[in-house]
Amino acid sequence: MAKKILPLAPVERLIRAASEGDIRVSESACSALTDELEKIGMKIAKEAIIETKHAGRKTVKAEDINRALDILKLG
Amino acid sequence: MAKKILPLAPVERLIRAASEGDIRVSESACSALTDELEKIGMKIAKEAIIETKHAGRKTVKAEDINRALDILKLG
């Protein structure tokens, strides 16, 4: 379990939002999903920053994120 | 831009953490990455909840998240 950048509570709400009924969510489940979302988020962000620099900018824009999602076949 | 479950500020920190140098991050970039992480998070959570129910439990555990990542070829 890595040190977190994303907070656990909103990730727990995300899991609850994905459920239609009555479920409980263990802390370890929140932690596992948070770790994974951070890993995916870092991967997207790194690719986006390459695109930002490639465009000669210092500001990461939505178009860089969207381009990164295309490159990584996500989104 | 959908209504957010995940907060924007930690996602901005994630983008900054992915950078080695001096970058700026636009609000629209944070919003785009947050939307994507929510989408991916919901997809993982829905699959995990199916696994939770399949195991006859009402509590989502880390093993359900990990099984969902395997099924979705993530992680």
Coordinates of C-alpha atoms in Angstrom, one line a residue:
Chain A
M1 CA 0.0 0.0 0.0
A2 CA 1.8 3.1 -1.2
K3 CA 1.6 6.6 0.3
K4 CA -1.6 8.2 -1.2
I5 CA -2.0 11.3 -3.2
L6 CA -5.8 10.7 -3.8
P7 CA -7.9 10.7 -0.6
L8 CA -9.7 7.4 0.3
A9 CA -13.1 8.8 1.2
P10 CA -14.1 9.9 -2.3
V11 CA -12.9 6.6 -3.7
E12 CA -15.2 4.9 -1.2
R13 CA -18.1 7.1 -2.5
L14 CA -17.1 6.0 -6.0
I15 CA -17.5 2.3 -5.1
R16 CA -20.8 3.1 -3.4
A17 CA -22.0 5.0 -6.4
A18 CA -21.2 1.9 -8.6
S19 CA -23.5 -0.2 -6.5
E20 CA -27.2 -0.3 -6.8
G21 CA -27.9 -1.8 -3.5
D22 CA -26.7 -2.3 0.0
I23 CA -23.0 -2.9 0.1
R24 CA -20.2 -2.4 2.6
V25 CA -16.7 -1.3 1.5
S26 CA -13.6 -2.5 3.4
E27 CA -10.8 0.0 3.9
S28 CA -8.4 -2.3 2.1
A29 CA -10.7 -2.3 -1.0
C30 CA -10.6 1.6 -1.0
S31 CA -6.9 1.5 -0.6
A32 CA -6.4 -1.0 -3.5
L33 CA -8.7 1.0 -5.8
T34 CA -7.0 4.3 -4.8
D35 CA -3.5 2.8 -5.5
E36 CA -4.7 1.7 -8.9
L37 CA -6.3 5.0 -9.8
E38 CA -3.1 6.8 -8.8
K39 CA -1.1 4.4 -11.0
I40 CA -3.3 5.0 -14.0
G41 CA -3.5 8.7 -13.3
M42 CA 0.3 9.0 -13.2
K43 CA 0.6 7.1 -16.4
I44 CA -1.9 9.4 -18.2
A45 CA -0.3 12.5 -16.6
K46 CA 3.2 11.6 -17.7
E47 CA 2.1 11.0 -21.3
A48 CA 0.1 14.3 -21.2
I49 CA 3.2 16.2 -19.9
I50 CA 5.3 14.9 -22.9
E51 CA 2.5 16.2 -25.1
T52 CA 2.5 19.6 -23.4
K53 CA 6.3 19.9 -23.9
H54 CA 6.0 18.7 -27.4
A55 CA 3.6 21.6 -28.1
G56 CA 6.1 24.0 -26.7
R57 CA 3.9 24.9 -23.7
K58 CA 4.4 24.9 -19.9
T59 CA 0.8 24.5 -19.1
V60 CA -0.9 21.1 -19.2
K61 CA -4.2 21.6 -21.0
A62 CA -7.3 19.3 -21.4
E63 CA -6.2 18.6 -24.9
D64 CA -2.9 17.1 -23.6
I65 CA -4.9 14.8 -21.3
N66 CA -7.2 13.8 -24.1
R67 CA -4.2 13.1 -26.4
A68 CA -2.6 11.0 -23.7
L69 CA -5.9 9.0 -23.4
D70 CA -5.8 8.4 -27.2
I71 CA -2.1 7.3 -27.1
L72 CA -2.7 5.0 -24.2
K73 CA -6.0 3.7 -25.8
L74 CA -8.0 4.8 -22.8
G75 CA -11.0 7.1 -22.6
Chain B
M1 CA -17.7 17.9 -17.7
A2 CA -19.6 15.6 -15.4
K3 CA -20.4 16.2 -11.7
K4 CA -17.4 15.1 -9.8
I5 CA -17.1 12.5 -7.0
L6 CA -13.3 12.8 -6.8
P7 CA -11.9 16.2 -5.8
L8 CA -9.9 18.2 -8.3
A9 CA -7.0 19.4 -6.0
P10 CA -5.5 15.9 -5.4
V11 CA -5.7 15.1 -9.1
E12 CA -3.8 18.4 -9.8
R13 CA -1.1 17.2 -7.2
L14 CA -1.0 13.9 -9.1
I15 CA -0.2 15.7 -12.4
R16 CA 2.4 17.8 -10.6
A17 CA 3.9 14.6 -9.1
A18 CA 4.2 13.1 -12.6
S19 CA 6.3 16.1 -13.7
E20 CA 10.0 16.4 -12.9
G21 CA 10.2 20.1 -13.7
D22 CA 8.3 23.3 -13.6
I23 CA 4.8 23.0 -15.1
R24 CA 1.5 24.6 -14.8
V25 CA -1.8 22.7 -14.8
S26 CA -5.0 24.2 -16.2
E27 CA -8.3 23.6 -14.5
S28 CA -9.7 22.0 -17.6
A29 CA -6.8 19.5 -17.6
C30 CA -7.6 18.5 -13.9
S31 CA -11.2 18.2 -14.8
A32 CA -10.5 16.0 -17.8
L33 CA -8.2 13.7 -15.8
T34 CA -10.7 13.6 -12.9
D35 CA -13.5 12.6 -15.2
E36 CA -11.4 9.8 -16.7
L37 CA -10.3 8.4 -13.4
E38 CA -13.9 8.4 -12.2
K39 CA -14.9 6.5 -15.3
I40 CA -12.2 4.0 -14.9
G41 CA -12.9 3.8 -11.1
M42 CA -16.6 3.1 -11.7
K43 CA -15.8 0.4 -14.2
I44 CA -13.4 -1.4 -11.8
A45 CA -15.9 -0.9 -8.9
K46 CA -18.8 -2.4 -10.8
E47 CA -16.8 -5.4 -11.8
A48 CA -15.5 -5.8 -8.2
I49 CA -19.1 -5.6 -6.8
I50 CA -20.1 -8.5 -9.1
E51 CA -17.2 -10.5 -7.7
T52 CA -18.3 -9.5 -4.1
K53 CA -21.8 -10.8 -4.7
H54 CA -20.5 -13.9 -6.6
A55 CA -18.5 -14.7 -3.4
G56 CA -21.7 -14.4 -1.3
R57 CA -20.5 -11.4 0.6
K58 CA -21.9 -7.9 1.1
T59 CA -18.5 -6.3 1.8
V60 CA -16.3 -5.3 -1.0
K61 CA -12.7 -6.5 -0.2
A62 CA -9.3 -5.7 -1.7
E63 CA -9.4 -9.2 -3.3
D64 CA -12.6 -8.2 -5.3
I65 CA -10.8 -5.0 -6.6
N66 CA -7.8 -7.1 -7.5
R67 CA -9.9 -9.7 -9.3
A68 CA -11.7 -6.9 -11.2
L69 CA -8.3 -5.5 -12.3
D70 CA -7.4 -9.0 -13.6
I71 CA -10.7 -9.3 -15.4
L72 CA -10.3 -5.9 -17.0
K73 CA -6.7 -6.5 -17.8
L74 CA -5.6 -3.5 -15.7
G75 CA -3.3 -3.4 -12.7

